[in-house]
Amino acid sequence: MQSSTTARRIVAISAAVVAGALALSGCAGGSAGGGTSGAGKSFSMAFVPKQLNNPYTDVELSGGKKNASKVDAKVTVVGPNTASASSQVSYINTLTQKKTNVIAIAANDPNAVCSSLNQAKSGGAKIITFDSDTAKTCRSLFINQVVSKDVALVELKQLGEQIDYTGDFAILSATANATNQNTWIKFMKEEIASNPKYSKMKLVTTVYGNDDDTTSFQVAQGLLQSYPNLKGIISPTTVGIAATARYLSTSDYKGKVVLVGLGLPNQMREYVKNGTVKEFALWDPAKIGQAAVYAGRALVDGKITGKTGDSFDAGSLGTLKVGADNTVIVGPPTEFTADNIDDFDF
Ligand code: RAM
């Protein structure tokens, strides 16, 4: 129970941090004023994350806020508290009315936000997706954390080596519509089906915790009740893996059911130290926010349009290139274990 309280406290603190940031930016009402835009001039940029009350979101957006002054961007953050498919639409519409110059969105659904994004674009806004993409036609470019297939491969490898590449496993994902998780899951399924190394591993079910801590905890509990022979769980969401680890840590399954996935080191540290989790993966989310504000500057200045082959300066991240599918890849995944987890603070 103590760790459950801790997790709730982290969520509460995160919400307070976002609220504080909004107040500081003068946008507590969830608005982003239109900037003057144009080459070299200050511009307004709004981040619309999947949801506000997610510690991952806070780290991601801290990179945008920290770098905003370097590109002369007035950065604001608006968005829903739950990651449901259409929950972002009203926020986009408000940003369009306010003539926000750049909208950067982590989409909860590849299509549900498209018509409102297209309206924003018609009104002159540049559209960037980050973390979780929309359909290609709805944005200029996508800032993707890692090559999507590499995320799938690292998850399968970490699970496989801990269960001797044999046995039933399940996936505990975010929401059913999330573009990023669904892409990673698609690559996992393809790899399981095509790589003989995984022929004795069977994916028995995929369940959804909706990137809500309590729901994810309950779904993890239900999963183990329904599949008592489960050897492992892959949770490709920071909310899901933390909630599942919390459940496992106080259950009889601790040390017996392997848990891997994508987690924030600061949320996972206690579970690595108490032996619930041996390894998991992620990237530094702040780099995504940083890449997005620099991409916003380059789009506003007309230096790039987001086409494949474009490149832009991203400050301490160096020059970033727009690759296939108008996608920018920020970096490789990092694997965390007891040996290196204390080297990371996010
Ligand atoms: C959750 C969200 C986010 C995802 C991370 C790994 O915080 O679903 O979109 O990128 O996990």
CSV table of C-alpha atoms in Angstrom, one decimal, residues 54-315:
chain,number,residue,atom,x,y,z
A,54,ASN,CA,1.3,11.5,-16.7
A,55,PRO,CA,4.9,11.8,-15.3
A,56,TYR,CA,6.2,10.9,-18.8
A,57,THR,CA,4.5,13.9,-20.3
A,58,ASP,CA,6.1,16.2,-17.8
A,59,VAL,CA,9.6,15.0,-18.6
A,60,GLU,CA,8.9,15.2,-22.3
A,61,LEU,CA,7.6,18.8,-22.1
A,62,SER,CA,10.3,19.9,-19.8
A,63,GLY,CA,12.7,19.5,-22.8
A,64,GLY,CA,10.4,21.8,-24.9
A,65,LYS,CA,10.1,24.4,-22.2
A,66,LYS,CA,13.8,24.4,-21.4
A,67,ASN,CA,14.7,25.1,-25.0
A,68,ALA,CA,11.9,27.5,-25.9
A,69,SER,CA,14.0,30.6,-25.3
A,70,LYS,CA,16.7,29.3,-27.6
A,71,VAL,CA,14.4,29.4,-30.5
A,72,ASP,CA,12.3,32.3,-29.4
A,73,ALA,CA,9.2,30.2,-28.9
A,74,LYS,CA,6.4,31.1,-26.5
A,75,VAL,CA,5.5,27.6,-25.4
A,76,THR,CA,2.3,26.5,-23.7
A,77,VAL,CA,0.8,23.2,-22.8
A,78,VAL,CA,-2.8,22.3,-23.1
A,79,GLY,CA,-4.6,18.9,-23.2
A,80,PRO,CA,-6.9,16.4,-21.6
A,81,ASN,CA,-6.6,14.6,-18.3
A,82,THR,CA,-7.5,11.3,-20.0
A,83,ALA,CA,-6.0,9.8,-23.1
A,84,SER,CA,-9.2,8.9,-24.9
A,85,ALA,CA,-9.4,9.1,-28.7
A,86,SER,CA,-11.2,12.4,-29.2
A,87,SER,CA,-10.3,14.1,-26.0
A,88,GLN,CA,-7.8,16.4,-27.7
A,89,VAL,CA,-10.1,17.8,-30.4
A,90,SER,CA,-11.5,20.8,-28.4
A,91,TYR,CA,-8.0,21.9,-27.4
A,92,ILE,CA,-6.9,21.9,-31.0
A,93,ASN,CA,-9.9,23.9,-32.1
A,94,THR,CA,-9.2,26.5,-29.4
A,95,LEU,CA,-5.6,26.8,-30.6
A,96,THR,CA,-6.8,27.3,-34.1
A,97,GLN,CA,-9.0,30.1,-33.0
A,98,LYS,CA,-6.1,31.7,-31.2
A,99,LYS,CA,-3.9,31.4,-34.3
A,100,THR,CA,-1.2,29.5,-32.6
A,101,ASN,CA,1.8,29.2,-35.0
A,102,VAL,CA,2.9,25.7,-34.2
A,103,ILE,CA,0.8,22.8,-32.7
A,104,ALA,CA,2.8,19.8,-31.5
A,105,ILE,CA,0.6,16.9,-30.6
A,106,ALA,CA,1.1,13.4,-29.2
A,107,ALA,CA,-2.0,11.8,-30.7
A,108,ASN,CA,-4.4,9.5,-28.8
A,109,ASP,CA,-5.7,8.2,-32.1
A,110,PRO,CA,-4.2,8.4,-35.6
A,111,ASN,CA,-7.4,9.8,-37.2
A,112,ALA,CA,-9.7,11.3,-34.5
A,113,VAL,CA,-7.8,14.6,-34.4
A,114,CYS,CA,-7.1,14.9,-38.2
A,115,SER,CA,-10.0,17.1,-39.3
A,116,SER,CA,-9.3,19.6,-36.5
A,117,LEU,CA,-5.6,19.5,-37.3
A,118,ASN,CA,-6.3,20.2,-40.9
A,119,GLN,CA,-8.4,23.2,-40.0
A,120,ALA,CA,-5.5,24.5,-37.9
A,121,LYS,CA,-3.3,24.0,-40.9
A,122,SER,CA,-5.7,25.9,-43.2
A,123,GLY,CA,-5.5,28.7,-40.6
A,124,GLY,CA,-1.7,28.8,-41.1
A,125,ALA,CA,-0.5,26.6,-38.2
A,126,LYS,CA,2.4,24.2,-38.7
A,127,ILE,CA,1.6,20.7,-37.3
A,128,ILE,CA,4.1,18.5,-35.7
A,129,THR,CA,3.4,15.1,-34.1
A,130,PHE,CA,5.6,13.8,-31.3
A,131,ASP,CA,5.6,10.5,-29.3
A,132,SER,CA,2.4,9.2,-30.9
A,133,ASP,CA,1.7,9.9,-34.6
A,134,THR,CA,-1.4,10.8,-36.6
A,135,ALA,CA,-2.1,9.6,-40.1
A,136,LYS,CA,0.7,11.1,-42.3
A,137,THR,CA,-1.6,13.5,-44.1
A,138,CYS,CA,-2.4,15.4,-40.9
A,139,ARG,CA,1.0,16.7,-40.0
A,140,SER,CA,4.2,18.1,-41.5
A,141,LEU,CA,6.6,15.8,-39.6
A,142,PHE,CA,6.7,13.3,-36.7
A,143,ILE,CA,9.3,13.4,-34.0
A,144,ASN,CA,9.7,9.7,-33.1
A,145,GLN,CA,11.7,8.8,-30.0
A,146,VAL,CA,13.3,5.6,-31.5
A,147,VAL,CA,13.0,3.5,-34.6
A,148,SER,CA,9.6,1.9,-33.9
A,149,LYS,CA,10.8,-1.7,-34.7
A,150,ASP,CA,13.8,-1.3,-32.4
A,151,VAL,CA,11.4,-0.7,-29.5
A,152,ALA,CA,9.6,-4.0,-30.3
A,153,LEU,CA,12.9,-5.8,-30.6
A,154,VAL,CA,14.3,-4.6,-27.3
A,155,GLU,CA,11.2,-5.6,-25.4
A,156,LEU,CA,11.1,-9.1,-26.9
A,157,LYS,CA,14.8,-9.6,-26.3
A,158,GLN,CA,14.5,-8.5,-22.6
A,159,LEU,CA,11.6,-10.8,-22.0
A,160,GLY,CA,13.0,-13.7,-24.1
A,161,GLU,CA,16.3,-13.8,-22.3
A,162,GLN,CA,14.6,-13.9,-18.9
A,163,ILE,CA,12.1,-16.7,-19.7
A,164,ASP,CA,14.5,-18.8,-21.7
A,165,TYR,CA,12.6,-17.9,-24.9
A,166,THR,CA,9.7,-20.3,-23.8
A,167,GLY,CA,6.2,-19.8,-22.5
A,168,ASP,CA,3.1,-17.6,-22.6
A,169,PHE,CA,3.2,-13.9,-22.2
A,170,ALA,CA,0.8,-10.9,-22.4
A,171,ILE,CA,1.0,-7.3,-23.4
A,172,LEU,CA,-0.4,-4.6,-21.0
A,173,SER,CA,-0.7,-1.6,-23.2
A,174,ALA,CA,-1.9,2.0,-22.9
A,175,THR,CA,-5.2,2.8,-24.8
A,176,ALA,CA,-6.5,0.7,-27.6
A,177,ASN,CA,-6.1,3.5,-30.1
A,178,ALA,CA,-2.6,4.8,-29.2
A,179,THR,CA,-0.6,4.9,-32.4
A,180,ASN,CA,2.8,4.5,-30.8
A,181,GLN,CA,1.9,1.4,-28.7
A,182,ASN,CA,0.0,-0.1,-31.6
A,183,THR,CA,2.9,0.3,-33.9
A,184,TRP,CA,5.3,-1.3,-31.4
A,185,ILE,CA,2.8,-4.2,-30.8
A,186,LYS,CA,2.5,-4.7,-34.5
A,187,PHE,CA,6.3,-5.1,-34.9
A,188,MET,CA,6.4,-7.5,-31.8
A,189,LYS,CA,3.7,-9.7,-33.4
A,190,GLU,CA,5.6,-9.7,-36.7
A,191,GLU,CA,8.9,-10.6,-35.1
A,192,ILE,CA,7.3,-13.4,-33.0
A,193,ALA,CA,5.8,-14.8,-36.1
A,194,SER,CA,8.9,-14.6,-38.3
A,195,ASN,CA,11.9,-15.1,-36.0
A,196,PRO,CA,12.5,-18.8,-35.1
A,197,LYS,CA,14.1,-17.6,-31.8
A,198,TYR,CA,10.7,-16.7,-30.6
A,199,SER,CA,8.8,-19.8,-31.9
A,200,LYS,CA,8.3,-21.1,-28.3
A,201,MET,CA,7.0,-17.9,-27.0
A,202,LYS,CA,3.2,-17.3,-27.3
A,203,LEU,CA,1.4,-14.0,-26.9
A,204,VAL,CA,-1.9,-15.0,-25.2
A,205,THR,CA,-3.6,-11.6,-24.9
A,206,THR,CA,-3.2,-7.8,-25.1
A,207,VAL,CA,-5.0,-5.8,-22.5
A,208,TYR,CA,-5.3,-2.1,-22.0
A,209,GLY,CA,-4.8,0.0,-18.8
A,210,ASN,CA,-5.7,3.2,-20.7
A,211,ASP,CA,-2.6,5.0,-19.3
A,212,ASP,CA,-4.4,5.3,-16.0
A,213,ASP,CA,-2.6,4.1,-13.0
A,214,THR,CA,-5.5,2.6,-11.1
A,215,THR,CA,-7.0,0.9,-14.3
A,216,SER,CA,-3.6,-0.5,-15.2
A,217,PHE,CA,-3.1,-1.9,-11.7
A,218,GLN,CA,-6.5,-3.6,-11.8
A,219,VAL,CA,-5.9,-4.9,-15.3
A,220,ALA,CA,-2.5,-6.4,-14.3
A,221,GLN,CA,-4.2,-8.1,-11.4
A,222,GLY,CA,-7.0,-9.5,-13.6
A,223,LEU,CA,-4.4,-10.7,-16.2
A,224,LEU,CA,-2.6,-12.9,-13.6
A,225,GLN,CA,-6.0,-14.3,-12.4
A,226,SER,CA,-7.0,-15.2,-15.9
A,227,TYR,CA,-3.6,-16.5,-17.0
A,228,PRO,CA,-2.0,-18.1,-13.9
A,229,ASN,CA,0.7,-19.7,-16.1
A,230,LEU,CA,1.9,-16.5,-17.6
A,231,LYS,CA,5.7,-16.3,-17.8
A,232,GLY,CA,5.9,-12.7,-18.5
A,233,ILE,CA,4.3,-9.3,-19.3
A,234,ILE,CA,5.5,-6.7,-21.7
A,235,SER,CA,4.1,-3.2,-20.8
A,236,PRO,CA,5.2,-0.7,-23.5
A,237,THR,CA,3.9,2.3,-21.5
A,238,THR,CA,5.4,4.0,-18.5
A,239,VAL,CA,2.1,4.2,-16.7
A,240,GLY,CA,1.3,0.5,-17.4
A,241,ILE,CA,4.8,-0.9,-16.4
A,242,ALA,CA,4.9,1.1,-13.1
A,243,ALA,CA,1.4,0.0,-12.1
A,244,THR,CA,2.1,-3.6,-13.0
A,245,ALA,CA,5.4,-3.5,-11.1
A,246,ARG,CA,3.5,-2.2,-8.1
A,247,TYR,CA,1.0,-5.0,-8.3
A,248,LEU,CA,3.6,-7.7,-8.8
A,249,SER,CA,5.8,-6.4,-6.0
A,250,THR,CA,3.3,-7.2,-3.3
A,251,SER,CA,1.9,-10.4,-4.9
A,252,ASP,CA,3.0,-14.0,-5.0
A,253,TYR,CA,4.1,-13.5,-8.6
A,254,LYS,CA,7.0,-11.3,-7.6
A,255,GLY,CA,10.2,-12.8,-8.9
A,256,LYS,CA,8.2,-15.4,-10.8
A,257,VAL,CA,6.5,-13.5,-13.5
A,258,VAL,CA,8.9,-11.4,-15.6
A,259,LEU,CA,8.0,-7.8,-16.3
A,260,VAL,CA,9.6,-5.8,-19.1
A,261,GLY,CA,8.5,-2.7,-21.0
A,262,LEU,CA,9.1,1.0,-21.2
A,263,GLY,CA,9.5,2.8,-17.9
A,264,LEU,CA,10.8,6.0,-16.4
A,265,PRO,CA,13.9,5.2,-14.3
A,266,ASN,CA,12.6,7.4,-11.4
A,267,GLN,CA,9.3,5.4,-11.3
A,268,MET,CA,10.9,2.0,-11.7
A,269,ARG,CA,13.9,2.3,-9.4
A,270,GLU,CA,12.2,0.9,-6.3
A,271,TYR,CA,11.0,-2.2,-8.3
A,272,VAL,CA,14.5,-2.8,-9.7
A,273,LYS,CA,16.0,-2.5,-6.3
A,274,ASN,CA,13.4,-4.8,-4.6
A,275,GLY,CA,13.8,-7.5,-7.3
A,276,THR,CA,10.4,-7.2,-9.0
A,277,VAL,CA,11.9,-6.1,-12.3
A,278,LYS,CA,15.4,-6.9,-13.7
A,279,GLU,CA,15.4,-4.8,-16.9
A,280,PHE,CA,13.3,-2.4,-18.9
A,281,ALA,CA,13.9,0.2,-21.6
A,282,LEU,CA,13.2,3.8,-22.6
A,283,TRP,CA,14.8,6.9,-24.0
A,284,ASP,CA,15.2,10.4,-22.6
A,285,PRO,CA,11.7,11.9,-23.1
A,286,ALA,CA,13.0,15.4,-22.7
A,287,LYS,CA,14.9,15.1,-26.0
A,288,ILE,CA,11.6,14.7,-27.8
A,289,GLY,CA,10.3,18.1,-26.5
A,290,GLN,CA,13.6,19.7,-27.4
A,291,ALA,CA,13.6,18.3,-30.9
A,292,ALA,CA,10.0,19.5,-31.3
A,293,VAL,CA,10.7,23.2,-30.5
A,294,TYR,CA,13.6,23.3,-32.9
A,295,ALA,CA,11.5,21.6,-35.6
A,296,GLY,CA,8.9,24.3,-34.9
A,297,ARG,CA,11.4,27.1,-35.4
A,298,ALA,CA,12.7,25.5,-38.7
A,299,LEU,CA,9.1,25.1,-40.0
A,300,VAL,CA,8.1,28.7,-39.1
A,301,ASP,CA,11.2,30.0,-40.7
A,302,GLY,CA,10.5,28.1,-43.9
A,303,LYS,CA,13.8,26.3,-43.6
A,304,ILE,CA,12.1,23.0,-43.8
A,305,THR,CA,8.7,21.8,-44.8
A,306,GLY,CA,9.0,18.4,-43.1
A,307,LYS,CA,9.8,16.5,-46.3
A,308,THR,CA,12.1,13.5,-46.3
A,309,GLY,CA,15.7,14.7,-46.7
A,310,ASP,CA,15.2,18.0,-44.8
A,311,SER,CA,17.4,18.6,-41.8
A,312,PHE,CA,17.4,21.2,-39.0
A,313,ASP,CA,19.5,22.4,-36.1
A,314,ALA,CA,18.3,21.0,-32.8
A,315,GLY,CA,20.7,22.7,-30.4
